[in-house]
Coordinates of C-alpha atoms in Angstrom, one line a residue:
Chain A
M1106 CA 118.6 258.4 -119.2
I1107 CA 120.0 260.4 -116.3
S1108 CA 120.4 258.3 -113.1
P1109 CA 118.9 259.7 -109.9
T1110 CA 122.2 260.0 -108.2
V1111 CA 123.8 261.9 -111.0
Y1112 CA 120.7 264.1 -111.2
L1113 CA 120.9 264.8 -107.5
A1114 CA 124.6 265.5 -107.7
R1115 CA 123.9 267.9 -110.5
H1116 CA 121.4 269.8 -108.4
M1117 CA 123.9 269.9 -105.5
Q1118 CA 126.6 271.2 -107.8
V1119 CA 124.4 273.9 -109.3
M1120 CA 123.2 274.8 -105.8
L1121 CA 126.7 275.3 -104.6
S1122 CA 128.1 276.9 -107.7
T1123 CA 125.3 279.6 -107.6
L1124 CA 126.2 280.2 -103.9
G1125 CA 129.8 280.5 -105.0
Q1126 CA 128.9 283.0 -107.7
M1127 CA 127.0 285.1 -105.1
I1128 CA 129.9 285.1 -102.7
R1129 CA 132.3 286.1 -105.4
S1130 CA 130.3 289.3 -106.2
P1131 CA 129.2 290.2 -102.6
M1132 CA 128.4 293.9 -103.0
S1133 CA 125.5 293.8 -105.5
N1134 CA 124.1 290.6 -103.9
L1135 CA 124.3 292.1 -100.4
M1136 CA 122.2 295.1 -101.6
T1137 CA 119.4 292.7 -102.8
I1138 CA 119.6 290.7 -99.6
A1139 CA 119.5 293.8 -97.4
V1140 CA 116.4 295.1 -99.2
M1141 CA 114.8 291.7 -98.7
G1142 CA 115.8 291.4 -95.1
I1143 CA 114.6 294.9 -94.2
A1144 CA 111.3 294.5 -96.1
L1145 CA 110.6 291.3 -94.3
A1146 CA 111.8 292.4 -90.9
L1147 CA 109.3 295.2 -90.8
P1148 CA 106.1 293.1 -90.8
A1149 CA 107.7 290.4 -88.8
G1150 CA 108.8 292.9 -86.1
L1151 CA 105.3 294.5 -86.0
H1152 CA 103.8 291.0 -85.7
I1153 CA 106.0 290.3 -82.7
I1154 CA 105.1 293.5 -81.1
L1155 CA 101.4 292.9 -81.6
K1156 CA 101.8 289.4 -80.2
N1157 CA 103.5 290.8 -77.1
V1158 CA 100.7 293.3 -76.6
Q1159 CA 98.2 290.4 -77.0
Q1160 CA 100.1 288.4 -74.3
V1161 CA 99.9 291.3 -71.9
T1162 CA 96.2 292.0 -72.5
A1163 CA 95.3 288.3 -72.4
Q1164 CA 96.0 288.5 -68.6
W1165 CA 93.3 291.2 -68.4
D1166 CA 90.8 289.1 -70.2
G1167 CA 87.9 288.1 -67.9
A1168 CA 88.5 291.2 -65.8
A1169 CA 85.1 292.6 -66.4
Q1170 CA 83.7 294.4 -63.4
I1171 CA 80.6 296.3 -62.8
S1172 CA 80.6 299.4 -60.6
L1173 CA 77.3 300.5 -59.1
F1174 CA 77.4 304.0 -57.9
L1175 CA 74.6 304.4 -55.4
K1176 CA 72.4 307.4 -54.9
Q1177 CA 73.4 309.9 -52.2
S1178 CA 70.2 309.1 -50.3
V1179 CA 71.1 305.5 -49.9
T1180 CA 72.2 304.7 -46.4
D1181 CA 75.1 302.5 -45.5
K1182 CA 72.7 299.9 -44.2
Q1183 CA 70.6 299.9 -47.3
A1184 CA 73.8 299.4 -49.3
E1185 CA 74.8 296.5 -47.1
Q1186 CA 71.4 294.9 -47.7
L1187 CA 71.8 295.3 -51.4
T1188 CA 75.3 293.8 -51.2
T1189 CA 73.9 290.8 -49.4
I1190 CA 71.2 290.3 -52.0
L1191 CA 73.7 290.5 -54.8
R1192 CA 76.0 288.0 -53.2
Q1193 CA 73.3 285.4 -53.4
R1194 CA 73.1 285.6 -57.2
Q1195 CA 74.5 282.7 -59.1
D1196 CA 76.2 284.7 -61.8
I1197 CA 78.2 286.8 -59.3
K1198 CA 81.5 285.7 -58.0
S1199 CA 82.1 288.4 -55.4
V1200 CA 80.8 291.7 -54.4
T1201 CA 82.7 294.5 -52.6
N1202 CA 80.9 297.2 -50.8
I1203 CA 82.7 300.5 -50.5
T1204 CA 80.8 302.9 -48.2
R1205 CA 80.9 306.6 -48.7
S1206 CA 83.3 307.1 -45.8
E1207 CA 85.5 304.4 -47.1
A1208 CA 85.6 305.9 -50.5
L1209 CA 86.5 309.3 -49.0
E1210 CA 89.3 307.7 -46.9
E1211 CA 90.7 305.9 -49.9
F1212 CA 90.7 309.0 -52.0
R1213 CA 92.3 311.0 -49.2
Q1214 CA 95.1 308.5 -48.9
N1215 CA 95.8 307.9 -52.6
S1216 CA 95.1 311.1 -54.3
G1217 CA 97.1 313.6 -52.3
F1218 CA 94.1 316.0 -52.3
G1219 CA 93.3 315.2 -48.7
E1220 CA 93.5 318.8 -47.6
A1221 CA 91.2 320.0 -50.3
L1222 CA 88.7 317.5 -49.0
E1223 CA 88.9 319.0 -45.5
S1224 CA 87.3 322.2 -46.8
L1225 CA 84.3 320.3 -48.1
E1226 CA 81.4 320.3 -45.7
E1227 CA 79.9 317.1 -46.9
N1228 CA 81.3 313.8 -48.3
P1229 CA 81.0 314.1 -52.0
F1230 CA 81.5 310.4 -52.7
P1231 CA 78.8 308.0 -53.5
A1232 CA 78.8 304.5 -52.1
V1233 CA 80.0 302.0 -54.6
I1234 CA 79.3 298.3 -55.0
V1235 CA 81.8 296.6 -57.2
I1236 CA 80.6 293.3 -58.7
Y1237 CA 82.8 290.6 -60.2
P1238 CA 80.8 288.2 -62.4
T1239 CA 81.6 284.5 -62.2
E1240 CA 83.9 283.1 -65.0
Q1241 CA 80.9 281.4 -66.7
S1242 CA 79.0 284.7 -67.0
D1243 CA 82.1 286.7 -67.9
N1244 CA 81.3 287.4 -71.5
L1245 CA 80.2 290.7 -72.9
L1246 CA 76.6 289.7 -73.6
T1247 CA 75.8 288.3 -70.2
V1248 CA 77.6 291.1 -68.4
Q1249 CA 75.7 293.7 -70.5
G1250 CA 72.5 292.0 -69.5
M1251 CA 73.4 292.2 -65.9
L1252 CA 74.3 295.8 -66.3
A1253 CA 70.9 296.7 -67.7
N1254 CA 69.3 294.8 -64.8
F1255 CA 71.3 296.7 -62.2
K1256 CA 70.6 300.1 -63.8
D1257 CA 66.9 299.7 -63.1
R1258 CA 67.3 299.2 -59.4
P1259 CA 66.0 302.2 -57.4
E1260 CA 69.2 302.5 -55.3
V1261 CA 71.5 302.8 -58.3
E1262 CA 72.4 306.2 -59.6
L1263 CA 74.8 304.9 -62.3
A1264 CA 75.9 301.4 -63.3
Q1265 CA 79.2 301.2 -65.3
L1266 CA 80.9 298.4 -67.0
D1267 CA 84.7 298.7 -66.8
M1268 CA 85.3 296.8 -70.0
Q1269 CA 84.8 299.4 -72.6
W1270 CA 88.4 300.4 -72.7
L1271 CA 89.4 296.7 -73.2
K1272 CA 87.0 296.5 -76.1
R1273 CA 88.5 299.5 -77.6
L1274 CA 92.0 298.1 -77.2
Y1275 CA 90.9 294.9 -78.9
A1276 CA 89.4 296.8 -81.7
I1277 CA 92.6 298.8 -82.1
M1278 CA 94.6 295.6 -82.1
D1279 CA 92.3 294.0 -84.7
F1280 CA 92.9 297.1 -86.8
G1281 CA 96.7 296.7 -86.2
R1282 CA 96.6 293.1 -87.2
R1283 CA 94.8 293.9 -90.4
G1284 CA 97.3 296.7 -91.0
I1285 CA 100.2 294.3 -90.6
W1286 CA 98.7 291.9 -93.1
V1287 CA 98.3 294.7 -95.6
L1288 CA 101.8 295.9 -95.0
A1289 CA 103.2 292.3 -95.2
A1290 CA 101.4 291.7 -98.5
M1291 CA 102.8 294.9 -100.0
L1292 CA 106.3 294.4 -98.8
S1293 CA 106.2 290.7 -100.0
L1294 CA 105.2 291.9 -103.4
S1295 CA 108.1 294.4 -103.4
V1296 CA 110.5 291.6 -102.3
L1297 CA 109.1 289.5 -105.2
L1298 CA 109.8 292.3 -107.6
V1299 CA 113.3 293.0 -106.2
V1300 CA 114.3 289.4 -106.7
G1301 CA 112.7 289.3 -110.0
N1302 CA 114.5 292.3 -111.2
T1303 CA 117.9 291.1 -109.9
I1304 CA 117.4 287.8 -111.7
R1305 CA 116.3 289.6 -114.8
L1306 CA 119.6 291.4 -114.8
A1307 CA 121.5 288.2 -114.2
I1308 CA 119.7 286.6 -117.2
Q1309 CA 120.6 289.6 -119.4
N1310 CA 124.3 289.4 -118.2
R1311 CA 124.4 285.8 -119.2
R1312 CA 122.6 286.1 -122.5
D1313 CA 125.4 284.7 -124.6
E1314 CA 125.8 281.7 -122.3
I1315 CA 122.1 281.0 -122.5
E1316 CA 122.1 281.2 -126.3
I1317 CA 125.1 278.8 -126.5
I1318 CA 123.5 276.3 -124.0
K1319 CA 120.3 276.4 -126.1
L1320 CA 122.4 275.8 -129.3
I1321 CA 124.0 272.7 -127.9
G1322 CA 120.8 271.2 -126.6
G1323 CA 120.3 272.5 -123.1
T1324 CA 116.6 272.1 -122.0
D1325 CA 114.7 275.0 -120.4
A1326 CA 114.9 273.3 -117.1
F1327 CA 118.7 273.1 -117.3
I1328 CA 118.9 276.9 -118.1
R1329 CA 116.3 277.8 -115.5
R1330 CA 118.0 275.8 -112.7
P1331 CA 120.9 278.1 -111.7
F1332 CA 118.6 281.1 -111.7
L1333 CA 116.1 279.4 -109.5
Y1334 CA 118.8 278.4 -107.1
T1335 CA 120.1 282.0 -107.0
G1336 CA 116.5 283.0 -106.1
F1337 CA 116.5 280.3 -103.4
W1338 CA 119.8 281.7 -101.9
Y1339 CA 118.5 285.3 -102.0
G1340 CA 115.4 284.1 -100.2
L1341 CA 117.3 282.1 -97.6
S1342 CA 119.8 284.9 -96.9
G1343 CA 117.1 287.6 -96.9
G1344 CA 115.1 285.5 -94.4
I1345 CA 118.1 285.0 -92.1
L1346 CA 118.9 288.7 -92.3
S1347 CA 115.3 289.7 -91.4
W1348 CA 115.3 287.1 -88.5
L1349 CA 118.5 288.7 -87.2
L1350 CA 117.1 292.2 -87.5
V1351 CA 114.0 291.3 -85.6
T1352 CA 115.8 289.3 -82.9
L1353 CA 118.3 292.2 -82.5
S1354 CA 115.5 294.8 -82.2
I1355 CA 113.7 292.7 -79.6
W1356 CA 116.9 292.2 -77.7
L1357 CA 117.5 296.0 -77.8
L1358 CA 114.0 296.6 -76.5
S1359 CA 113.9 293.9 -73.9
G1360 CA 115.9 296.0 -71.3
P1361 CA 113.6 299.0 -71.2
V1362 CA 110.5 296.7 -71.3
S1363 CA 111.5 294.7 -68.3
Q1364 CA 112.3 297.9 -66.5
L1365 CA 108.8 299.2 -67.3
A1366 CA 107.4 295.8 -66.2
T1367 CA 109.2 296.1 -62.9
L1368 CA 107.5 299.5 -62.4
Y1369 CA 104.2 297.8 -62.8
D1370 CA 105.1 295.0 -60.4
S1371 CA 105.3 292.5 -63.2
D1372 CA 107.9 290.0 -64.3
Y1373 CA 106.8 290.3 -67.9
S1374 CA 109.5 290.1 -70.6
L1375 CA 109.4 290.5 -74.3
S1376 CA 109.1 287.3 -76.3
S1377 CA 111.0 287.1 -79.5
L1378 CA 110.4 285.0 -82.6
D1379 CA 109.6 281.4 -81.5
L1380 CA 110.8 278.4 -83.6
N1381 CA 107.5 278.2 -85.4
S1382 CA 107.4 281.8 -86.5
S1383 CA 111.1 281.7 -87.4
F1384 CA 110.5 278.8 -89.8
I1385 CA 107.5 280.5 -91.3
L1386 CA 109.6 283.7 -91.8
L1387 CA 112.4 281.7 -93.5
G1388 CA 109.9 279.6 -95.5
L1389 CA 108.1 282.7 -96.7
S1390 CA 111.3 284.4 -97.6
I1391 CA 112.6 281.4 -99.6
S1392 CA 109.2 281.1 -101.4
L1393 CA 109.4 284.7 -102.3
G1394 CA 112.9 284.3 -103.6
L1395 CA 111.9 281.3 -105.7
A1396 CA 108.7 282.8 -107.0
G1397 CA 110.5 286.0 -108.0
S1398 CA 113.2 284.2 -109.9
W1399 CA 110.6 281.9 -111.5
L1400 CA 108.7 285.0 -112.7
A1401 CA 111.8 286.5 -114.2
V1402 CA 113.0 283.3 -115.7
S1403 CA 109.7 282.4 -117.3
R1404 CA 109.2 285.9 -118.6
H1405 CA 112.7 286.5 -120.1
L1406 CA 114.1 283.0 -121.0
H1407 CA 111.8 282.5 -124.0
A1408 CA 112.9 285.8 -125.4
I1409 CA 116.5 284.6 -125.7
E1410 CA 116.7 282.3 -128.7
P1411 CA 119.8 281.6 -130.7
E1412 CA 119.8 282.7 -134.3
Chain B
M678 CA 120.7 260.7 -141.8
I679 CA 119.7 264.1 -143.2
E680 CA 116.9 264.3 -145.8
F681 CA 115.4 267.5 -147.3
H682 CA 112.2 267.1 -149.4
N683 CA 111.1 270.2 -151.3
V684 CA 112.1 272.4 -148.4
S685 CA 111.3 276.1 -148.7
K686 CA 112.0 278.8 -146.2
R687 CA 110.4 282.2 -146.7
Y688 CA 111.1 285.2 -144.5
P689 CA 108.1 287.4 -144.6
G690 CA 109.1 290.6 -146.4
F691 CA 112.4 289.2 -147.7
G692 CA 111.3 286.5 -150.0
D693 CA 112.5 282.9 -150.3
A694 CA 115.8 282.1 -148.6
L695 CA 115.4 278.5 -149.8
S696 CA 113.0 277.1 -152.3
Q697 CA 112.2 273.5 -153.2
V698 CA 115.5 272.1 -151.8
S699 CA 115.9 268.4 -151.8
F700 CA 119.0 266.3 -150.9
K701 CA 120.1 263.4 -148.9
L702 CA 123.2 263.0 -146.7
A703 CA 123.8 259.4 -145.7
S704 CA 125.1 258.2 -142.4
G705 CA 128.9 258.6 -142.4
E706 CA 128.9 260.8 -145.5
M707 CA 130.7 264.1 -145.8
A708 CA 129.4 266.9 -148.0
F709 CA 130.3 270.5 -148.7
L710 CA 127.6 273.2 -149.0
T711 CA 128.7 276.0 -151.3
G712 CA 127.3 279.1 -152.9
H713 CA 127.8 282.8 -152.8
S714 CA 126.9 284.6 -149.7
G715 CA 123.2 284.9 -149.3
A716 CA 122.6 281.7 -151.3
G717 CA 120.9 280.1 -148.3
K718 CA 123.8 278.0 -146.8
S719 CA 123.2 279.3 -143.3
T720 CA 119.4 278.9 -143.6
L721 CA 119.9 275.3 -144.6
L722 CA 122.1 274.6 -141.6
K723 CA 119.8 276.4 -139.3
L724 CA 116.9 274.2 -140.4
I725 CA 118.8 271.1 -139.4
A726 CA 119.5 272.5 -136.0
V727 CA 115.9 273.6 -135.6
L728 CA 116.9 277.2 -135.2
I729 CA 114.2 278.0 -137.7
R730 CA 111.3 276.0 -139.1
P731 CA 110.7 275.3 -142.8
T732 CA 107.8 277.1 -144.5
N733 CA 107.2 274.1 -146.7
G734 CA 108.5 270.6 -147.2
Q735 CA 110.0 268.0 -144.9
V736 CA 113.3 268.1 -143.0
L737 CA 114.1 264.6 -141.8
V738 CA 117.0 264.1 -139.3
N739 CA 117.5 260.5 -138.3
N740 CA 114.1 259.7 -139.9
E741 CA 112.3 262.2 -137.7
N742 CA 110.5 265.1 -139.3
I743 CA 111.9 267.9 -137.3
G744 CA 109.9 270.6 -139.1
H745 CA 107.0 270.4 -136.7
I746 CA 108.4 269.0 -133.5
S747 CA 107.3 270.6 -130.2
R748 CA 109.5 273.2 -128.6
R749 CA 110.2 270.8 -125.7
R750 CA 111.7 268.2 -128.2
I751 CA 114.2 270.7 -129.8
P752 CA 117.0 270.3 -127.2
Y753 CA 117.1 266.6 -127.7
V754 CA 117.3 267.0 -131.5
R755 CA 120.1 269.4 -131.1
R756 CA 122.1 267.0 -128.9
N757 CA 122.3 264.8 -132.0
V758 CA 123.8 267.6 -134.0
G759 CA 127.2 269.0 -133.3
I760 CA 127.6 272.5 -134.6
I761 CA 130.8 274.4 -135.3
F762 CA 130.4 278.1 -135.7
Q763 CA 132.5 280.5 -137.6
D764 CA 132.7 282.8 -134.5
H765 CA 133.3 279.7 -132.3
K766 CA 130.7 280.8 -129.7
L767 CA 132.8 279.9 -126.7
L768 CA 132.2 281.0 -123.2
F769 CA 135.1 283.3 -122.4
D770 CA 134.7 283.2 -118.6
R771 CA 135.2 279.4 -118.5
T772 CA 138.2 277.3 -119.1
V773 CA 138.7 275.2 -122.3
F774 CA 137.8 272.2 -120.3
D775 CA 134.5 273.6 -119.0
N776 CA 133.6 274.8 -122.5
V777 CA 134.1 271.4 -124.0
A778 CA 132.4 269.7 -121.1
L779 CA 129.2 271.8 -121.5
P780 CA 127.3 269.4 -123.8
L781 CA 128.1 266.5 -121.4
V782 CA 127.0 268.5 -118.4
I783 CA 123.7 269.2 -120.2
S784 CA 123.3 265.5 -120.9
G785 CA 123.8 264.7 -117.3
L786 CA 126.9 262.5 -117.4
S787 CA 128.8 261.7 -114.3
H788 CA 131.8 263.7 -113.3
R789 CA 134.3 261.0 -114.1
E790 CA 132.8 260.2 -117.5
I791 CA 132.8 263.9 -118.4
G792 CA 136.5 264.2 -117.5
R793 CA 137.4 261.1 -119.6
R794 CA 135.4 262.2 -122.7
V795 CA 136.5 265.9 -122.6
R796 CA 140.2 264.9 -122.5
A797 CA 139.6 262.4 -125.3
A798 CA 138.0 265.2 -127.4
L799 CA 140.8 267.7 -126.5
D800 CA 143.4 265.1 -127.4
K801 CA 141.7 264.6 -130.7
V802 CA 142.0 268.3 -131.6
G803 CA 145.5 268.5 -130.1
L804 CA 144.7 270.8 -127.2
L805 CA 145.0 268.5 -124.3
S806 CA 147.7 270.7 -122.7
K807 CA 145.4 273.8 -122.9
E808 CA 142.5 272.4 -120.8
K809 CA 143.0 274.9 -118.0
S810 CA 143.4 277.9 -120.3
L811 CA 140.8 280.5 -120.9
P812 CA 139.7 280.7 -124.6
I813 CA 140.9 284.4 -124.8
T814 CA 144.5 283.2 -124.4
L815 CA 144.2 280.9 -127.5
S816 CA 144.8 281.8 -131.2
G817 CA 141.9 281.8 -133.6
G818 CA 142.8 278.4 -134.9
Q819 CA 143.0 277.0 -131.4
Q820 CA 139.6 278.5 -130.5
Q821 CA 138.1 276.9 -133.6
R822 CA 139.5 273.6 -132.4
V823 CA 138.0 274.0 -129.0
G824 CA 134.7 274.6 -130.8
I825 CA 135.2 271.4 -132.7
A826 CA 136.0 269.5 -129.5
R827 CA 132.8 270.8 -128.0
A828 CA 130.8 269.8 -131.0
V829 CA 132.1 266.2 -131.1
V830 CA 132.5 265.5 -127.4
N831 CA 129.0 264.1 -127.2
K832 CA 129.7 261.8 -130.3
P833 CA 126.7 263.2 -132.2
P834 CA 125.8 261.4 -135.4
I835 CA 125.7 264.7 -137.3
L836 CA 128.3 267.4 -137.5
L837 CA 127.5 270.8 -139.0
A838 CA 130.1 273.5 -139.7
D839 CA 129.4 277.0 -140.8
E840 CA 132.4 278.4 -142.6
P841 CA 134.8 276.7 -140.2
T842 CA 137.9 277.9 -142.0
G843 CA 136.6 281.4 -142.7
N844 CA 139.3 283.2 -140.8
L845 CA 142.2 280.7 -141.0
D846 CA 145.2 280.5 -143.3
P847 CA 145.3 277.7 -145.9
E848 CA 147.5 275.4 -143.8
L849 CA 145.3 275.6 -140.7
S850 CA 142.2 275.2 -142.9
R851 CA 143.5 272.0 -144.3
E852 CA 144.2 270.7 -140.8
I853 CA 140.7 271.5 -139.7
M854 CA 139.3 269.8 -142.8
D855 CA 141.4 266.7 -142.2
L856 CA 139.9 266.6 -138.7
F857 CA 136.4 266.6 -140.2
A858 CA 137.4 263.8 -142.5
Q859 CA 138.5 261.7 -139.5
F860 CA 135.1 262.1 -137.9
Q861 CA 133.4 261.1 -141.1
Q862 CA 135.6 258.0 -141.2
V863 CA 134.2 256.9 -137.8
G864 CA 130.6 257.1 -139.1
T865 CA 129.6 260.7 -138.5
S866 CA 127.7 262.6 -141.1
V867 CA 129.4 265.9 -141.8
L868 CA 128.0 268.9 -143.6
I869 CA 130.3 271.8 -144.1
A870 CA 129.2 275.2 -145.4
S871 CA 132.2 276.8 -147.1
H872 CA 133.0 279.0 -150.1
D873 CA 136.7 277.9 -150.1
L874 CA 136.4 276.1 -153.5
D875 CA 140.1 275.2 -153.7
L876 CA 139.9 273.4 -150.4
I877 CA 136.7 271.7 -151.3
A878 CA 138.2 270.4 -154.5
Q879 CA 141.1 269.0 -152.5
M880 CA 138.8 267.0 -150.2
G881 CA 137.0 265.2 -153.0
S882 CA 133.7 264.9 -151.2
K883 CA 130.2 265.4 -152.4
V884 CA 129.3 269.1 -153.1
L885 CA 125.9 270.7 -152.7
T886 CA 125.7 274.0 -154.5
L887 CA 123.1 276.6 -153.6
N888 CA 122.2 279.5 -155.9
E889 CA 119.7 282.0 -154.7
G890 CA 117.9 279.5 -152.6
R891 CA 117.9 276.7 -155.1
M892 CA 120.1 273.7 -155.1
T893 CA 121.8 273.7 -158.5
A894 CA 124.1 270.7 -157.9
G895 CA 124.3 267.7 -155.7
G896 CA 120.6 267.6 -154.8
M897 CA 117.9 265.1 -155.8
H898 CA 116.2 265.7 -159.1
N899 CA 113.4 263.1 -159.0
E900 CA 111.3 264.7 -156.4
P901 CA 107.5 264.2 -157.1
Q902 CA 106.8 267.9 -156.6
G903 CA 110.1 268.7 -158.4
G904 CA 109.7 271.8 -160.4
F905 CA 113.0 273.4 -159.4
R906 CA 115.7 274.5 -161.8

């Protein structure tokens, strides 16, 4: 009965007129949009921060190294022999031998405790052999096997895997990721309720109109349409606001971060929301706006019947 | 066009608002529905607009039994029934034009067609010059005529009016009634609930009289399950 072009034109008209209504009463609508924007910016911002941390730590991945602290009784020559043996292993990329005197020298230069060392009669440092596994064997399981193997050697006092802290960091980040999901879920729910409540009030304000439209033969879809479009606009503007908030925050942080990076001899810079994430953020926000208004409309529209 | 067969409507706790009502209104026929207040006039009109459902009996509109139609069908039935309310039921935040256009917007007509038909309807009720006015700036009689324009703009085959002249002086009432007579002449079935007996007598149309929910005049008496009166 209704031609597609007229149908489409009607949708466009409702879409624009609901936007017009929102613009005409900016204050109350801005409140709703601000709540949505802030609620969505929080998990989005945390997500970005986590992603940046991941980017930084990804560079450290495969940086497993095993330090063998040799017994005091082991001579430099014995250490050299051990180093040669280790170099021949297939699963080892490179080996560095730090003799006791080298270790002492290095400490003297870097620590600033040089003078304190003078007073010691004997070099307190053990010789250290630092082992870098090849890329193939650079996974936790293999490296831990190697570690157990080295521990048993008679020359070795202590074998230490310098990856523990990275594992811990990953565990913390996993925890953080999970935490962000939980936070995002809860804040999404609150966005849903905020939109739902706003639409509920809009429905109540237009009760007479809804009754009259029902009296003269308006279908549920016809009555629902402007409210759904209102939800859509809330979602879109809330999403844009949250995008702006995140982008602005990243921009504000990028100065100090690059300063910090310079201090670490890195040219690292904070990455903001990429195109993909931006669309996901907007899409999520629009879906929440639509879902919230749908909930309100389906709950409250049936209750309004003309008498 | 409209047929009632032994229609009863019972409100739980309040008894029968209508009992065993049977009557017919042919296509292009005009009739008045009278009776003291509480006799069931409004209930009868509401049944035709599917605002309420009958407890018993059949309500046929355009040969369709509307007593048991699904909720989804109701809007399409109502589009065939133009209703004029005593309290006009206009939207006060919209212009006269937008008020009258509403049924056409709902039906999904094109913009141009809507403009054409709304102006034709406003012309018919003599308010073409008021199309941009807000209803609040109009007199009671003018508001009533906006309501009539909205009810007829879709050219429905049935026109219902609930006390359309309730608050108007005799001269304005007569004008409104003449307007209804004109719609009847172009083939619309018109049913007007009114207790203005003088005016009804002037119009010379069929009169259906309700008394405590029973049709005491104008109805059909040969119903198989008869038993009323």
